[in-house]
PDB file of C-alpha atoms and ligand atoms in Angstrom:
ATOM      1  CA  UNK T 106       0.000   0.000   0.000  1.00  0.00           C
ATOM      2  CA  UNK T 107       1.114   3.246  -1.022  1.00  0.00           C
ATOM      3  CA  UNK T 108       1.706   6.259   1.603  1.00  0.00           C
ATOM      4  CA  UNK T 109       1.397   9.526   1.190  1.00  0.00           C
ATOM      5  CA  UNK T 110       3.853  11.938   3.605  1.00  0.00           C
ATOM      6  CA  UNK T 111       2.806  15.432   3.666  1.00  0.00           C
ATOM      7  CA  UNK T 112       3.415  18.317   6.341  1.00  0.00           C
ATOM      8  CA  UNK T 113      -0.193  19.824   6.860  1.00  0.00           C
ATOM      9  CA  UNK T 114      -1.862  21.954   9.504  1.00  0.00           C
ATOM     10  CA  UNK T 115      -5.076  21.003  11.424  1.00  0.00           C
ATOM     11  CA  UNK T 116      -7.988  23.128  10.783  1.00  0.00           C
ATOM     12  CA  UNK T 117     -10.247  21.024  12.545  1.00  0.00           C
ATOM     13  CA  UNK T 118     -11.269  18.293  15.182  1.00  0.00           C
ATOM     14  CA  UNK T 119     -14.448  16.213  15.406  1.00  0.00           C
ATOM     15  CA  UNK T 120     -14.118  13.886  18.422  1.00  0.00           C
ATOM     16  CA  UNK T 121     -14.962  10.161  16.669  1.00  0.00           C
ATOM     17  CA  UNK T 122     -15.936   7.435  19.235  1.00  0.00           C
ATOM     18  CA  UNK T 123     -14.419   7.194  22.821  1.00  0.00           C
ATOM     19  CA  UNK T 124     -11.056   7.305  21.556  1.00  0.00           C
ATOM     20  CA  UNK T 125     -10.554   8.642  17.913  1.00  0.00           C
ATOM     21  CA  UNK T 126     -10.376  11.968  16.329  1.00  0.00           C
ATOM     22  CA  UNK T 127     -11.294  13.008  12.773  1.00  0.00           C
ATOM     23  CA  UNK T 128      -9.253  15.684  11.729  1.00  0.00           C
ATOM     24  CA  UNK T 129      -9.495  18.381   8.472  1.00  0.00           C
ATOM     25  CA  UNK T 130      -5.794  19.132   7.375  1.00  0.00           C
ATOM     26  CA  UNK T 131      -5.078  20.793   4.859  1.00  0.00           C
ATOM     27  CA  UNK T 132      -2.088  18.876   3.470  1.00  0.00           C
ATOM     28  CA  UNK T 133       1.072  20.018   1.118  1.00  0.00           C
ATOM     29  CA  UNK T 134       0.542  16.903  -1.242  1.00  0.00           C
ATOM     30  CA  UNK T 135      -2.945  16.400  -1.357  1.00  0.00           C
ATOM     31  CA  UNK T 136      -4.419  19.765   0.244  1.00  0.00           C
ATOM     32  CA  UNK T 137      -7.457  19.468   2.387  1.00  0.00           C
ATOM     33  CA  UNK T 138      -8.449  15.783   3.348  1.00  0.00           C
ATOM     34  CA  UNK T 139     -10.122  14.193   5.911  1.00  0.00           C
ATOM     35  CA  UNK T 140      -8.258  11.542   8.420  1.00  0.00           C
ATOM     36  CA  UNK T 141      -9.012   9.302  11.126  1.00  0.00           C
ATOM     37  CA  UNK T 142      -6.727   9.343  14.352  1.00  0.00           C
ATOM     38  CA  UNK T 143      -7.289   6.329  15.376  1.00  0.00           C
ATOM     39  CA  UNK T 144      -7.086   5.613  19.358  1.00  0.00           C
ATOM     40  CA  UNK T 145      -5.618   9.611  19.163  1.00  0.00           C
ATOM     41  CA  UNK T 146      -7.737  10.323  22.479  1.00  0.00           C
ATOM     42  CA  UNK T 147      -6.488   7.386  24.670  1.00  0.00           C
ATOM     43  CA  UNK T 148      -3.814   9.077  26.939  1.00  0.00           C
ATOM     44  CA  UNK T 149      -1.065   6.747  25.938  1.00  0.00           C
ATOM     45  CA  UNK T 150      -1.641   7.199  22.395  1.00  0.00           C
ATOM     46  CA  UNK T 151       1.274   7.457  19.856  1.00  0.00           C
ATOM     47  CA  UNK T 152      -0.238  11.068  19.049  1.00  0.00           C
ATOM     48  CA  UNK T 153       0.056  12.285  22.776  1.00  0.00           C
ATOM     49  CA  UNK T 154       1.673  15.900  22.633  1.00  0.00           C
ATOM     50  CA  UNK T 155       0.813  15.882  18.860  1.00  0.00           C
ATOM     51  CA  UNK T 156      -2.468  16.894  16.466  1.00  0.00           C
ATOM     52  CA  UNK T 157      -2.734  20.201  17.752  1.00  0.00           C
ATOM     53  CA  UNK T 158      -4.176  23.257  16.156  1.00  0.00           C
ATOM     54  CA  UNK T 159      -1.229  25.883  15.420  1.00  0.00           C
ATOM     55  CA  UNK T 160       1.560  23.426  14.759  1.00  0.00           C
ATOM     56  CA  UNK T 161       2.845  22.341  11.435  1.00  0.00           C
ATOM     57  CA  UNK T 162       3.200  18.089  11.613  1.00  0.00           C
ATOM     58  CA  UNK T 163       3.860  15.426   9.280  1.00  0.00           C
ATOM     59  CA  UNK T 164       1.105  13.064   8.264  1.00  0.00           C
ATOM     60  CA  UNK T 165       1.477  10.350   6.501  1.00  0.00           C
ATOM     61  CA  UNK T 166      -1.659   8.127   5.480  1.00  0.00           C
ATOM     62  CA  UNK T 167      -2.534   5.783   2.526  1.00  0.00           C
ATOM     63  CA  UNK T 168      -2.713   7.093  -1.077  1.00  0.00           C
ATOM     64  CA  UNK T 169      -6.055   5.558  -1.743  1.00  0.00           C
ATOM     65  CA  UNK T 170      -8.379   4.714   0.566  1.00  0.00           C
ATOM     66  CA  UNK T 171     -11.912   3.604  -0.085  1.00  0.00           C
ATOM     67  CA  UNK T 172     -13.755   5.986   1.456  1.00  0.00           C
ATOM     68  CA  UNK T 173     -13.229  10.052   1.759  1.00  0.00           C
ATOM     69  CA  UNK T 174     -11.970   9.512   5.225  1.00  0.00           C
ATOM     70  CA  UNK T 175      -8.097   8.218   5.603  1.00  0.00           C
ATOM     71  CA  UNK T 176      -6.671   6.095   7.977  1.00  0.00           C
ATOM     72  CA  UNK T 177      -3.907   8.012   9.802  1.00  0.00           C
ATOM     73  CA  UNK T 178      -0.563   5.629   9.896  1.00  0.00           C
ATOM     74  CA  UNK T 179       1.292   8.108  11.800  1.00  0.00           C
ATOM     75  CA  UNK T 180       2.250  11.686  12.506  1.00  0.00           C
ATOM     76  CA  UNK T 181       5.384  14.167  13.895  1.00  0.00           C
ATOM     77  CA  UNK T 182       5.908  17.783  14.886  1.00  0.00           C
ATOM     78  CA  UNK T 183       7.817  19.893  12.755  1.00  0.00           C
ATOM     79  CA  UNK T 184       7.528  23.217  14.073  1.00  0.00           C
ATOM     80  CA  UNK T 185       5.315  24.499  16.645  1.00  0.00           C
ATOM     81  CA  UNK T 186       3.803  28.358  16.969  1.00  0.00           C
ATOM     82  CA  UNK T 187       4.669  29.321  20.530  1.00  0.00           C
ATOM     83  CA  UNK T 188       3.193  32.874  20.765  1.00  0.00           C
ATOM     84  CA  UNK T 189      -0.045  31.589  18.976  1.00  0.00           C
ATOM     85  CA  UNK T 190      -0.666  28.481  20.979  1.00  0.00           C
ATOM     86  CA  UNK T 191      -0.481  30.564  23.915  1.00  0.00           C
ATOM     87  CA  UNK T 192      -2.388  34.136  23.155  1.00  0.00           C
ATOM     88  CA  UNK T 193      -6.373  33.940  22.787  1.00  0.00           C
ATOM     89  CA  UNK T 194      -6.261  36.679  20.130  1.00  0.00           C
ATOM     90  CA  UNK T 195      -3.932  35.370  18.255  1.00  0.00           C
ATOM     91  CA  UNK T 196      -5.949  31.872  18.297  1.00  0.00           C
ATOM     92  CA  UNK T 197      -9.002  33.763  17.757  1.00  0.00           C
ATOM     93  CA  UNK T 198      -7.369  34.743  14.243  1.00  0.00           C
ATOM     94  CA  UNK T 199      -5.662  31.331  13.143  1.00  0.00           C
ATOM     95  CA  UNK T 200      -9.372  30.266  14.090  1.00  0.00           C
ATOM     96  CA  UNK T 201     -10.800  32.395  11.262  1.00  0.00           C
ATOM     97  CA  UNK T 202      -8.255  32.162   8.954  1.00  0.00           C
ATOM     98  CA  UNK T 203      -8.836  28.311   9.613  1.00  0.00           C
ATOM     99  CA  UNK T 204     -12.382  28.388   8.898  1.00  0.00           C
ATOM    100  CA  UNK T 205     -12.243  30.365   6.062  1.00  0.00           C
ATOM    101  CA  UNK T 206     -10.411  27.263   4.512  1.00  0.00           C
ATOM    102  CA  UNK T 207     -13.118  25.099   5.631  1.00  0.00           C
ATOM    103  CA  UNK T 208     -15.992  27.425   4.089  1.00  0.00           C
ATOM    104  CA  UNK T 209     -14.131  28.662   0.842  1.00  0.00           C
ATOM    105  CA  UNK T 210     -11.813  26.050  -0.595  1.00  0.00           C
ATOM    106  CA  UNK T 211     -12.997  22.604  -2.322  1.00  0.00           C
ATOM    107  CA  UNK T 212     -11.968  19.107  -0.743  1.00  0.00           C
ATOM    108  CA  UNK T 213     -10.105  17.898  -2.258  1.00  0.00           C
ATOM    109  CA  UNK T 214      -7.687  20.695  -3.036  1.00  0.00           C
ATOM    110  CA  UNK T 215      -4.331  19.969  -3.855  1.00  0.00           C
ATOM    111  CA  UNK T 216      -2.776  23.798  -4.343  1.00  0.00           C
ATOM    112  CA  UNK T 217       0.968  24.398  -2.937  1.00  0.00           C
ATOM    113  CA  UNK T 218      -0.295  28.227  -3.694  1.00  0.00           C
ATOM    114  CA  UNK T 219      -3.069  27.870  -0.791  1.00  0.00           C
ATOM    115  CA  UNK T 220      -1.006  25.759   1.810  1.00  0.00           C
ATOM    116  CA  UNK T 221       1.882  28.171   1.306  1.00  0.00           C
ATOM    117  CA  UNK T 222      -0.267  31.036   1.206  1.00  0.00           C
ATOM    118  CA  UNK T 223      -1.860  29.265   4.857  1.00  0.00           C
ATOM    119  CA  UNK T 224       1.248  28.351   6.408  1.00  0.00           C
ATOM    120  CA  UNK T 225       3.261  31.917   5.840  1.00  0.00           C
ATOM    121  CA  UNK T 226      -0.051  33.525   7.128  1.00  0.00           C
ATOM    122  CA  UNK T 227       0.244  31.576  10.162  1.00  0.00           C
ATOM    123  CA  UNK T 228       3.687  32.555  10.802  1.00  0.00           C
ATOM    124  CA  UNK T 229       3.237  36.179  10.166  1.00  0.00           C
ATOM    125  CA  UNK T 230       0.689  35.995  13.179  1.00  0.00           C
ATOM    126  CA  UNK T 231       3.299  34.276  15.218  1.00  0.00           C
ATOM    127  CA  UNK T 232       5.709  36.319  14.528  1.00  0.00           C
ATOM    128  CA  UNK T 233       4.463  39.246  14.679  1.00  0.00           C
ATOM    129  CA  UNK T 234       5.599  41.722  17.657  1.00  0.00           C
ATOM    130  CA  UNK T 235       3.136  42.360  20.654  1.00  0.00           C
ATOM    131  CA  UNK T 236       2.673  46.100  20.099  1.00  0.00           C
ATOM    132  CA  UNK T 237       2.372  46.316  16.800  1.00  0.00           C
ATOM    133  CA  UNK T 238      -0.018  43.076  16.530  1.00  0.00           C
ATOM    134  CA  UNK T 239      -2.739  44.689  14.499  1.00  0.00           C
ATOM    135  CA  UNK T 240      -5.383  41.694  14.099  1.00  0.00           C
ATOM    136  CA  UNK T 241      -7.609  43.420  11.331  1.00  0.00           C
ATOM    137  CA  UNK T 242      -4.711  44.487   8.893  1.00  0.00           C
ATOM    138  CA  UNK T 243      -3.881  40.560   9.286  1.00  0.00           C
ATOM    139  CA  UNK T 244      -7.375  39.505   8.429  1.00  0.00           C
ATOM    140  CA  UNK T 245      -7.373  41.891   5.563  1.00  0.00           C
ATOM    141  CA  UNK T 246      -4.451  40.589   4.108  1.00  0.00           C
ATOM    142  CA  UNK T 247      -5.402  37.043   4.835  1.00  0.00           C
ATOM    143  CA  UNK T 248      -8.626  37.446   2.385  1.00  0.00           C
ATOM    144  CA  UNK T 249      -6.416  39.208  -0.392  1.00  0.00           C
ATOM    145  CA  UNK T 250      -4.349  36.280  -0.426  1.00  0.00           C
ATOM    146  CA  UNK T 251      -6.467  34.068  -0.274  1.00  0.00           C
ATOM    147  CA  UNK T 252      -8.962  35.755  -3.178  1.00  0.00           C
ATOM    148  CA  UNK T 253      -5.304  35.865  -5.025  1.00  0.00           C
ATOM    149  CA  UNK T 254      -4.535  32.210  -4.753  1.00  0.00           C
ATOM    150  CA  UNK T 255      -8.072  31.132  -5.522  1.00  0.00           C
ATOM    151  CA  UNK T 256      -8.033  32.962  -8.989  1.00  0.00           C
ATOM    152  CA  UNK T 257     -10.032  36.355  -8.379  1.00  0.00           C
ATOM    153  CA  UNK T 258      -8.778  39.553  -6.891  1.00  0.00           C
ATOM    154  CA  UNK T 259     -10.335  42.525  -6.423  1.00  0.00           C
ATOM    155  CA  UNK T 260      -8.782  46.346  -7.253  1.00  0.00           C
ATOM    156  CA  UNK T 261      -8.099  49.291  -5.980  1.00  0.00           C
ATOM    157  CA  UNK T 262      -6.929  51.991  -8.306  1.00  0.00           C
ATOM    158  CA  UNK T 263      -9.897  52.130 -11.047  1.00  0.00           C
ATOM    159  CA  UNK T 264     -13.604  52.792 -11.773  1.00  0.00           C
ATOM    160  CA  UNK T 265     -14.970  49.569 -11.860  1.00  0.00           C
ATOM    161  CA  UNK T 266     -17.130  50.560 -14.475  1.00  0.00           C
ATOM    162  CA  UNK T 267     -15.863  53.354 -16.547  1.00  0.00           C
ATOM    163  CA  UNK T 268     -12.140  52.360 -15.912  1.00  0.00           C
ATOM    164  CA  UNK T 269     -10.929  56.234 -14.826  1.00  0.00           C
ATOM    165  CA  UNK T 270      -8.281  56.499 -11.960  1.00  0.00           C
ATOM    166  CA  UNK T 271     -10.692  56.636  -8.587  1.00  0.00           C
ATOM    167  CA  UNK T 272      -9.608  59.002  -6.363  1.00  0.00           C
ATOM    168  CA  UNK T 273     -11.671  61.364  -3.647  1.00  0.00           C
ATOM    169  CA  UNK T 274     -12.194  61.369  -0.010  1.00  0.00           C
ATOM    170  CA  UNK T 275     -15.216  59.656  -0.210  1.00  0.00           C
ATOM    171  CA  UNK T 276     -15.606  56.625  -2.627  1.00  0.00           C
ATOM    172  CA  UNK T 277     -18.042  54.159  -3.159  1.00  0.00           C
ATOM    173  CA  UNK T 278     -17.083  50.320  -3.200  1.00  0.00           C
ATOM    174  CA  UNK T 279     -18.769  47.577  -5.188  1.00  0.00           C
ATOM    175  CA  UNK T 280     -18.330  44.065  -3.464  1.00  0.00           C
ATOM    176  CA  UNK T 281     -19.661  42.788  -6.748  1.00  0.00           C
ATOM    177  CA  UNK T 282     -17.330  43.728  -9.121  1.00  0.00           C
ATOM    178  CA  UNK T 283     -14.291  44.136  -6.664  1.00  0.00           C
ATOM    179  CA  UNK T 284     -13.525  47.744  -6.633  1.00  0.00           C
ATOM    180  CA  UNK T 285     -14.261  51.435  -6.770  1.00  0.00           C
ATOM    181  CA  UNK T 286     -17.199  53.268  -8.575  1.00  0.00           C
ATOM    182  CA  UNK T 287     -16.386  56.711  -9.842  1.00  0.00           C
ATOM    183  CA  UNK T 288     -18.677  59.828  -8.786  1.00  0.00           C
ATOM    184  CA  UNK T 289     -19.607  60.266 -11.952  1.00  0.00           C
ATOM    185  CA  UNK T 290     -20.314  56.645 -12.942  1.00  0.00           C
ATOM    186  CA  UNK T 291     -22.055  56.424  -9.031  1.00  0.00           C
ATOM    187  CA  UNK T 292     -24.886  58.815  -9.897  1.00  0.00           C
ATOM    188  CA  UNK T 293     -27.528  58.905  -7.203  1.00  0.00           C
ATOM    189  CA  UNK T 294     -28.618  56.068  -5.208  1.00  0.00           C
ATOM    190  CA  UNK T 295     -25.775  54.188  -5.923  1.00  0.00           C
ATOM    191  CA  UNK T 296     -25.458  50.758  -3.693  1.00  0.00           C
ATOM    192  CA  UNK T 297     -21.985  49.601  -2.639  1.00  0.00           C
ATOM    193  CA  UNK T 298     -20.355  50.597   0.314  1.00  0.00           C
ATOM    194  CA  UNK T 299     -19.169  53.811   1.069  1.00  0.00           C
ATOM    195  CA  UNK T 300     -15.502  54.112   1.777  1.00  0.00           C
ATOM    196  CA  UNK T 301     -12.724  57.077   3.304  1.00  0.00           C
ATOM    197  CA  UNK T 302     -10.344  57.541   0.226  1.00  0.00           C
ATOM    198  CA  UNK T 303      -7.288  57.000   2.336  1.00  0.00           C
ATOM    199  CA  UNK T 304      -8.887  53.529   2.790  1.00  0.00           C
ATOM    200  CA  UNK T 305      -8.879  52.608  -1.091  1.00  0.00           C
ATOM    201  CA  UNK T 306      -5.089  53.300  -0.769  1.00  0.00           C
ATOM    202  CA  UNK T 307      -4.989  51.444   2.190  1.00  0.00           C
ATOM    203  CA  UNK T 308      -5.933  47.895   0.540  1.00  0.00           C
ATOM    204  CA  UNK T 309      -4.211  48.674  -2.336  1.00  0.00           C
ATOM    205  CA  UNK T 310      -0.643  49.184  -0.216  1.00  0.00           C
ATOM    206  CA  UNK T 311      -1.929  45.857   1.968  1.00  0.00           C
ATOM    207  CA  UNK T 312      -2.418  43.854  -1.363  1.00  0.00           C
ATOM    208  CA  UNK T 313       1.459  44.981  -2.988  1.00  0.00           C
ATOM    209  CA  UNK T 314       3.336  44.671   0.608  1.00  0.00           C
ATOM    210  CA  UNK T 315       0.890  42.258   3.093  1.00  0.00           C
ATOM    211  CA  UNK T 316       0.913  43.466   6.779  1.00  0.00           C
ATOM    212  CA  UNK T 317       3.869  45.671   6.526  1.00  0.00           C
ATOM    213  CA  UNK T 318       1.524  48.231   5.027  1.00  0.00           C
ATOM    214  CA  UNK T 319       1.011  49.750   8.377  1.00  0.00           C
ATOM    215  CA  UNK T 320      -2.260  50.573  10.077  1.00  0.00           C
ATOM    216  CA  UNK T 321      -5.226  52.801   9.709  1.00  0.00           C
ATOM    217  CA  UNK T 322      -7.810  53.005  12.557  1.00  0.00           C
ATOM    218  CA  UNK T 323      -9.797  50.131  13.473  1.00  0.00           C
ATOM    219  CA  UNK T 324     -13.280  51.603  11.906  1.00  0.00           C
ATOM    220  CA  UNK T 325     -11.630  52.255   8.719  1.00  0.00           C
ATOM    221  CA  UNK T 326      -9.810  48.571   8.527  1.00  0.00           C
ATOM    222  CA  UNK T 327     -13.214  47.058   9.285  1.00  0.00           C
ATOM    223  CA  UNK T 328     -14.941  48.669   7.049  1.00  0.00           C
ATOM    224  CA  UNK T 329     -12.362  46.937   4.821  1.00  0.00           C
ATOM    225  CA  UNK T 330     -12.400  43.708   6.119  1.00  0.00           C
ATOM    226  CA  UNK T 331     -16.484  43.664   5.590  1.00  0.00           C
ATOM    227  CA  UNK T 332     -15.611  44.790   2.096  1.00  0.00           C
ATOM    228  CA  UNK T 333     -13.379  41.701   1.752  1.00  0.00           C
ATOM    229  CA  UNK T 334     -15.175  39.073   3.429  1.00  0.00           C
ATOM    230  CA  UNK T 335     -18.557  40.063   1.144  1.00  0.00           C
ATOM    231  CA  UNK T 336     -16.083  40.391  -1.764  1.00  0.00           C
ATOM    232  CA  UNK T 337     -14.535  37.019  -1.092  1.00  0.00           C
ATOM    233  CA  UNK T 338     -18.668  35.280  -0.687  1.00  0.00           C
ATOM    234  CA  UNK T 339     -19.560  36.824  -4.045  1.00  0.00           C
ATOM    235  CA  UNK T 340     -16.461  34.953  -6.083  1.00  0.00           C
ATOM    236  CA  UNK T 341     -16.357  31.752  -4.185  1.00  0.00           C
ATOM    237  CA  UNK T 342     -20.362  30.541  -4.395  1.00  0.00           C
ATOM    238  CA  UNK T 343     -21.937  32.314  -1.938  1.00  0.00           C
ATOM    239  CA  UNK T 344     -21.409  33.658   1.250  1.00  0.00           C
ATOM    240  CA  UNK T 345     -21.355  31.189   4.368  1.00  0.00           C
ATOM    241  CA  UNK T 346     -21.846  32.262   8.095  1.00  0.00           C
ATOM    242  CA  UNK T 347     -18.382  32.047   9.933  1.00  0.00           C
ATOM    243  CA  UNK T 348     -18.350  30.380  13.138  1.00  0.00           C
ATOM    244  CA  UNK T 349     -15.268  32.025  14.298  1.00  0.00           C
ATOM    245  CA  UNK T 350     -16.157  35.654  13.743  1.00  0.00           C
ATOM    246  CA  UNK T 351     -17.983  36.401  16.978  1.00  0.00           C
ATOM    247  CA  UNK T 352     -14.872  34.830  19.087  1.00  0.00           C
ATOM    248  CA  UNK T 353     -12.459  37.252  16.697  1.00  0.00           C
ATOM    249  CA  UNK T 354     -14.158  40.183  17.333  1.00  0.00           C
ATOM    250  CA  UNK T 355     -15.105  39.549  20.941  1.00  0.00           C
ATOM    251  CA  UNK T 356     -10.525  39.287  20.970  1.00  0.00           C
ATOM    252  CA  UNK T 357     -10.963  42.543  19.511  1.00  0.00           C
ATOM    253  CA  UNK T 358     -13.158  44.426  21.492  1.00  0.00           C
ATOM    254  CA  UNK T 359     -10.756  43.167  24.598  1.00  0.00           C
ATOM    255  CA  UNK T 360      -7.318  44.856  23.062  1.00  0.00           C
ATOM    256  CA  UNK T 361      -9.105  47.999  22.288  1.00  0.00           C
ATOM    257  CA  UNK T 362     -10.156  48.074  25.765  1.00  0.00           C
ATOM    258  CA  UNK T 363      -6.619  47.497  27.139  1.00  0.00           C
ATOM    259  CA  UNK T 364      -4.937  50.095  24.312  1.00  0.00           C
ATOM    260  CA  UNK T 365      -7.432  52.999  25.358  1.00  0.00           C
ATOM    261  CA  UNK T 366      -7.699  52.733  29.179  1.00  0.00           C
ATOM    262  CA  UNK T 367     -10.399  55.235  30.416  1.00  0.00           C
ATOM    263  CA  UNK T 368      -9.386  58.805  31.083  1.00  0.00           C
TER     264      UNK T 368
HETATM  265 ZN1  LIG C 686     -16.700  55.528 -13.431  1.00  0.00          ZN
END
């Protein structure tokens, strides 16, 4: 029987009988698949102090298997994410970023582009130092890269509509076509969102350079991220609920707090 050995990340656990664990990695070699850890609950299992969320591991499981679900033959750490395993707002991100797999990309989904894209996304949020840890600008970038590496991006620069440079302190945004609508073209009663100009400029410098394009306030960047996350369930079949949002933004609401203590 053929193996497969891939280093994947875990987006997901569903506890399977007393003792086993079905797990949703997203693999190198045969991106996301479905596999069965067996006896991975018992305490003296061979996966003790592996198969956690926010670690990169080895898997290595059968080829072909009859079913959708693979057998797990065995598994081993290769790198662990210290500073996200152990902050909840950190987690609260991975978690999103996570799901956002789940919802938006096919199984099965063999793309090096997406597990790259995953993995150096990961480690940017790990990395990352603790004051300038700006958990919106990561999001932001996370759903550029991931509309990138699933084939549809939106822009920043031109009308969707007429094609003349946008530019203005107050713009509209159309989640539809993925980008600006002039004044002009806008007319009255125009839908889309409305958007700060600096903004436009904003995810255009976040798309060329990824987090290192600094930081607006947190209004403006959510306004983005809405703009991103309604882009991204236009161009990928449909928006889905995420899970992990309300967790995210309660993180959020709890760093604000501590950055602006009352006067
Ligand atoms: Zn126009």
């Amino acid at each position: 029987m053929a193996a497969v050995k891939s280093p994947g990340l875990i987006l997901k656990k569903i506890p399977f009988s007393d003792t086993s664990l079905i797990l949703k990695v997203f693999t190198r070699e045969s991106g996301l698949i479905t596999l069965l850890a067996k006896g991975a609950k018992r305490p003296k299992s061979k996966y003790h102090g592996l198969l956690d969320f926010f670690t990169l591991d080895q898997f290595i499981y059968p080829e072909k298997s009859k079913s959708e679900i693979h057998v797990l033959l065995d598994a081993g750490l290769i790198r662990e994410f210290p500073r996200l395993k152990a902050d909840p707002v950190r987690q609260s991100l991975g978690h999103v970023f996570m799901e956002l797999y789940l919802k938006y990309v096919a199984e099965p989904a063999q793309s090096h582009p997406h597990y790259e894209m995953l993995l150096e996304r990961l480690e940017q949020i790990d990395e990352s130092g603790e004051g300038i840890f700006d958990p919106v600008l990561h999001l932001c970038d996370f759903l550029l890269g991931l509309c990138a590496v699933s084939g549809f991006s939106p822009q920043f620069t031109e009308c969707v509509q007429c094609g003349r440079p946008a530019k203005g302190f107050r713009i509209r945004m159309d989640p539809d076509f993925g980008g600006p609508v002039c004044a002009a073209c806008a007319g009255t009663g125009a839908g889309g969102m409305a958007f700060p100009g600096r903004l436009l400029k904003w995810l255009g410098r976040v798309q060329e350079m990824g987090a290192r394009a600094g930081r607006l306030p947190r209004e403006e960047e959510s306004l983005a991220e809405a703009f991103l996350l309604s882009f991204l369930g236009k161009h990928a079949g449909g928006a889905r609920p995420l899970k992990t949002l309300d967790f995210y933004r309660e993180m959020l609401g709890s760093i604000d707090m501590r950055a602006d203590p009352p006067l």
